Amino acid sequence: KTESGIDLLQRLSVRPKLIGLQTEVFGENGPQPGDVIEISEKNTNLKTVLLTQWIIRCILPSIWKGIQIGGLEVGVVFLSTDHHFSLLNLVTVLERTLKRNLRQYHEFLPASGISIVEEIVKDSLKRLSVYESFNKTELLFNFCSTKTYILSHPKSSVVMLDSLSAFYWEDRLS
């Protein structure tokens, strides 16, 4: 079998690890490169909350100006087909998480602690790319775009899809 240039680059590129993503689920070493994790939950809100928590942990920096933040500083590509994911909700939870984590450093932070939270949020969101798909054609196009995006962003290690079954019946009935 021959290997394309894109396949070679993918194989040789080193992606950031997800060590400590959620030790209760993945153990200390986190999910490994190439792992596919399926979340099956009737309550889509719980699944969305879990994915939001994982995204936040991935995109947060590990350290910000000498302050331990605890993120993985990893890029995430999120493909949304169910449209339950809310960027506004993600930012709200991200800000709340940062404020809670930064409380212990209040004496080291300038009086405008809010601006530090905003800086970290803006920096973190640079590591998130969201693709919305409203039909199976857009989903296929977004899959192709994701491959190109990941090749040009070596810090991206995670692709999340919510949900793979979104266009099942559309496909099945056609």
GROMACS .gro file of C-alpha atoms in nm:
model
  174
    1LYS     CA    1   0.000   0.000   0.000
    2THR     CA    2   0.132   0.344  -0.087
    3GLU     CA    3   0.119   0.631   0.157
    4SER     CA    4   0.015   0.982   0.061
    5GLY     CA    5   0.211   1.287   0.173
    6ILE     CA    6  -0.073   1.384   0.406
    7ASP     CA    7  -0.074   1.036   0.563
    8LEU     CA    8   0.304   1.053   0.610
    9LEU     CA    9   0.284   1.393   0.778
   10GLN     CA   10   0.007   1.268   1.007
   11ARG     CA   11   0.207   0.960   1.102
   12LEU     CA   12   0.526   1.155   1.171
   13SER     CA   13   0.377   1.454   1.349
   14VAL     CA   14   0.391   1.455   1.725
   15ARG     CA   15   0.072   1.570   1.892
   16PRO     CA   16   0.039   1.690   2.250
   17LYS     CA   17  -0.063   1.415   2.491
   18LEU     CA   18  -0.384   1.415   2.692
   19ILE     CA   19  -0.223   1.302   3.016
   20GLY     CA   20  -0.458   1.369   3.307
   21LEU     CA   21  -0.762   1.461   3.096
   22GLN     CA   22  -0.996   1.282   3.334
   23THR     CA   23  -0.812   1.022   3.536
   24GLU     CA   24  -1.136   0.866   3.667
   25VAL     CA   25  -1.227   0.771   3.310
   26PHE     CA   26  -0.897   0.735   3.121
   27GLY     CA   27  -0.642   0.665   3.395
   28GLU     CA   28  -0.323   0.866   3.450
   29ASN     CA   29  -0.204   0.850   3.087
   30GLY     CA   30  -0.529   0.976   2.937
   31PRO     CA   31  -0.661   0.867   2.601
   32GLN     CA   32  -0.389   0.756   2.362
   33PRO     CA   33  -0.338   0.884   2.006
   34GLY     CA   34  -0.584   0.718   1.773
   35ASP     CA   35  -0.827   0.622   2.050
   36VAL     CA   36  -1.193   0.653   1.961
   37ILE     CA   37  -1.419   0.715   2.258
   38GLU     CA   38  -1.792   0.673   2.218
   39ILE     CA   39  -2.028   0.832   2.468
   40SER     CA   40  -2.374   0.687   2.460
   41GLU     CA   41  -2.623   0.864   2.682
   42LYS     CA   42  -2.997   0.908   2.642
   43ASN     CA   43  -2.978   1.240   2.825
   44THR     CA   44  -2.796   1.458   2.571
   45ASN     CA   45  -2.749   1.732   2.833
   46LEU     CA   46  -2.517   1.507   3.037
   47LYS     CA   47  -2.314   1.424   2.728
   48THR     CA   48  -2.287   1.792   2.637
   49VAL     CA   49  -2.175   1.882   2.991
   50LEU     CA   50  -1.907   1.612   2.980
   51LEU     CA   51  -1.780   1.723   2.637
   52THR     CA   52  -1.776   2.086   2.756
   53GLN     CA   53  -1.567   1.989   3.061
   54TRP     CA   54  -1.323   1.797   2.842
   55ILE     CA   55  -1.294   2.086   2.596
   56ILE     CA   56  -1.222   2.330   2.880
   57ARG     CA   57  -0.956   2.105   3.029
   58CYS     CA   58  -0.794   2.062   2.687
   59ILE     CA   59  -0.789   2.427   2.575
   60LEU     CA   60  -0.685   2.587   2.905
   61PRO     CA   61  -0.313   2.664   2.935
   62SER     CA   62  -0.113   2.461   3.185
   63ILE     CA   63   0.057   2.776   3.320
   64TRP     CA   64  -0.029   3.142   3.260
   65LYS     CA   65   0.234   3.403   3.348
   66GLY     CA   66   0.374   3.179   3.622
   67ILE     CA   67   0.033   3.082   3.762
   68GLN     CA   68  -0.065   2.715   3.756
   69ILE     CA   69  -0.391   2.685   3.560
   70GLY     CA   70  -0.397   2.307   3.513
   71GLY     CA   71  -0.508   2.284   3.151
   72LEU     CA   72  -0.354   2.065   2.883
   73GLU     CA   73  -0.299   2.346   2.628
   74VAL     CA   74  -0.422   2.125   2.346
   75GLY     CA   75  -0.621   2.219   2.038
   76VAL     CA   76  -0.972   2.078   1.997
   77VAL     CA   77  -1.180   2.046   1.684
   78PHE     CA   78  -1.550   2.014   1.764
   79LEU     CA   79  -1.791   1.893   1.495
   80SER     CA   80  -2.149   1.969   1.592
   81THR     CA   81  -2.438   1.797   1.421
   82ASP     CA   82  -2.690   1.789   1.707
   83HIS     CA   83  -2.641   2.158   1.788
   84HIS     CA   84  -2.662   2.108   2.165
   85PHE     CA   85  -2.319   2.262   2.215
   86SER     CA   86  -2.322   2.628   2.319
   87LEU     CA   87  -2.011   2.841   2.287
   88LEU     CA   88  -2.166   3.093   2.527
   89ASN     CA   89  -2.213   2.818   2.785
   90LEU     CA   90  -1.855   2.700   2.733
   91VAL     CA   91  -1.721   3.053   2.792
   92THR     CA   92  -1.939   3.093   3.104
   93VAL     CA   93  -1.815   2.764   3.252
   94LEU     CA   94  -1.458   2.849   3.147
   95GLU     CA   95  -1.474   3.187   3.326
   96ARG     CA   96  -1.625   3.027   3.638
   97THR     CA   97  -1.354   2.760   3.640
   98LEU     CA   98  -1.079   3.019   3.604
   99LYS     CA   99  -1.218   3.245   3.878
  100ARG     CA  100  -1.234   2.946   4.113
  101ASN     CA  101  -0.879   2.835   4.024
  102LEU     CA  102  -0.735   3.187   4.050
  103ARG     CA  103  -0.882   3.267   4.395
  104GLN     CA  104  -0.577   3.121   4.566
  105TYR     CA  105  -0.354   3.363   4.372
  106HIS     CA  106  -0.551   3.679   4.450
  107GLU     CA  107  -0.256   3.851   4.621
  108PHE     CA  108  -0.039   3.798   4.312
  109LEU     CA  109  -0.298   3.921   4.064
  110PRO     CA  110  -0.346   4.285   3.971
  111ALA     CA  111  -0.660   4.459   4.095
  112SER     CA  112  -0.815   4.393   3.756
  113GLY     CA  113  -0.830   4.016   3.806
  114ILE     CA  114  -1.119   4.004   3.562
  115SER     CA  115  -0.893   4.115   3.277
  116ILE     CA  116  -0.663   3.818   3.347
  117VAL     CA  117  -0.962   3.585   3.322
  118GLU     CA  118  -1.056   3.750   2.991
  119GLU     CA  119  -0.698   3.715   2.863
  120ILE     CA  120  -0.687   3.345   2.948
  121VAL     CA  121  -1.032   3.286   2.795
  122LYS     CA  122  -0.930   3.458   2.469
  123ASP     CA  123  -0.604   3.264   2.459
  124SER     CA  124  -0.783   2.936   2.531
  125LEU     CA  125  -1.048   2.990   2.265
  126LYS     CA  126  -0.773   3.016   2.003
  127ARG     CA  127  -0.725   2.643   2.058
  128LEU     CA  128  -1.089   2.561   1.979
  129SER     CA  129  -1.233   2.523   1.632
  130VAL     CA  130  -1.606   2.453   1.598
  131TYR     CA  131  -1.765   2.324   1.278
  132GLU     CA  132  -2.146   2.315   1.249
  133SER     CA  133  -2.309   2.065   1.013
  134PHE     CA  134  -2.676   2.090   0.922
  135ASN     CA  135  -2.683   1.804   0.672
  136LYS     CA  136  -2.470   1.505   0.573
  137THR     CA  137  -2.305   1.695   0.285
  138GLU     CA  138  -2.182   1.965   0.523
  139LEU     CA  139  -2.062   1.696   0.764
  140LEU     CA  140  -1.854   1.531   0.491
  141PHE     CA  141  -1.713   1.869   0.391
  142ASN     CA  142  -1.631   1.943   0.757
  143PHE     CA  143  -1.453   1.608   0.790
  144CYS     CA  144  -1.229   1.709   0.499
  145SER     CA  145  -1.176   2.056   0.648
  146THR     CA  146  -1.088   1.899   0.983
  147LYS     CA  147  -0.810   1.693   0.826
  148THR     CA  148  -0.660   2.004   0.667
  149TYR     CA  149  -0.701   2.203   0.989
  150ILE     CA  150  -0.528   1.939   1.202
  151LEU     CA  151  -0.236   1.916   0.960
  152SER     CA  152  -0.182   2.292   0.983
  153HIS     CA  153  -0.229   2.307   1.364
  154PRO     CA  154   0.021   2.069   1.528
  155LYS     CA  155  -0.110   2.148   1.879
  156SER     CA  156  -0.451   2.002   1.790
  157SER     CA  157  -0.489   1.657   1.941
  158VAL     CA  158  -0.862   1.610   1.986
  159VAL     CA  159  -1.152   1.578   1.746
  160MET     CA  160  -1.498   1.559   1.904
  161LEU     CA  161  -1.815   1.481   1.713
  162ASP     CA  162  -2.163   1.533   1.857
  163SER     CA  163  -2.327   1.324   1.717
  164LEU     CA  164  -2.236   1.069   1.453
  165SER     CA  165  -2.594   0.943   1.430
  166ALA     CA  166  -2.748   1.285   1.356
  167PHE     CA  167  -2.807   1.214   0.988
  168TYR     CA  168  -2.867   0.840   1.017
  169TRP     CA  169  -3.237   0.849   0.931
  170GLU     CA  170  -3.187   1.103   0.653
  171ASP     CA  171  -2.934   0.865   0.499
  172ARG     CA  172  -3.139   0.556   0.570
  173LEU     CA  173  -3.457   0.692   0.410
  174SER     CA  174  -3.287   0.822   0.095
   0.00000   0.00000   0.00000
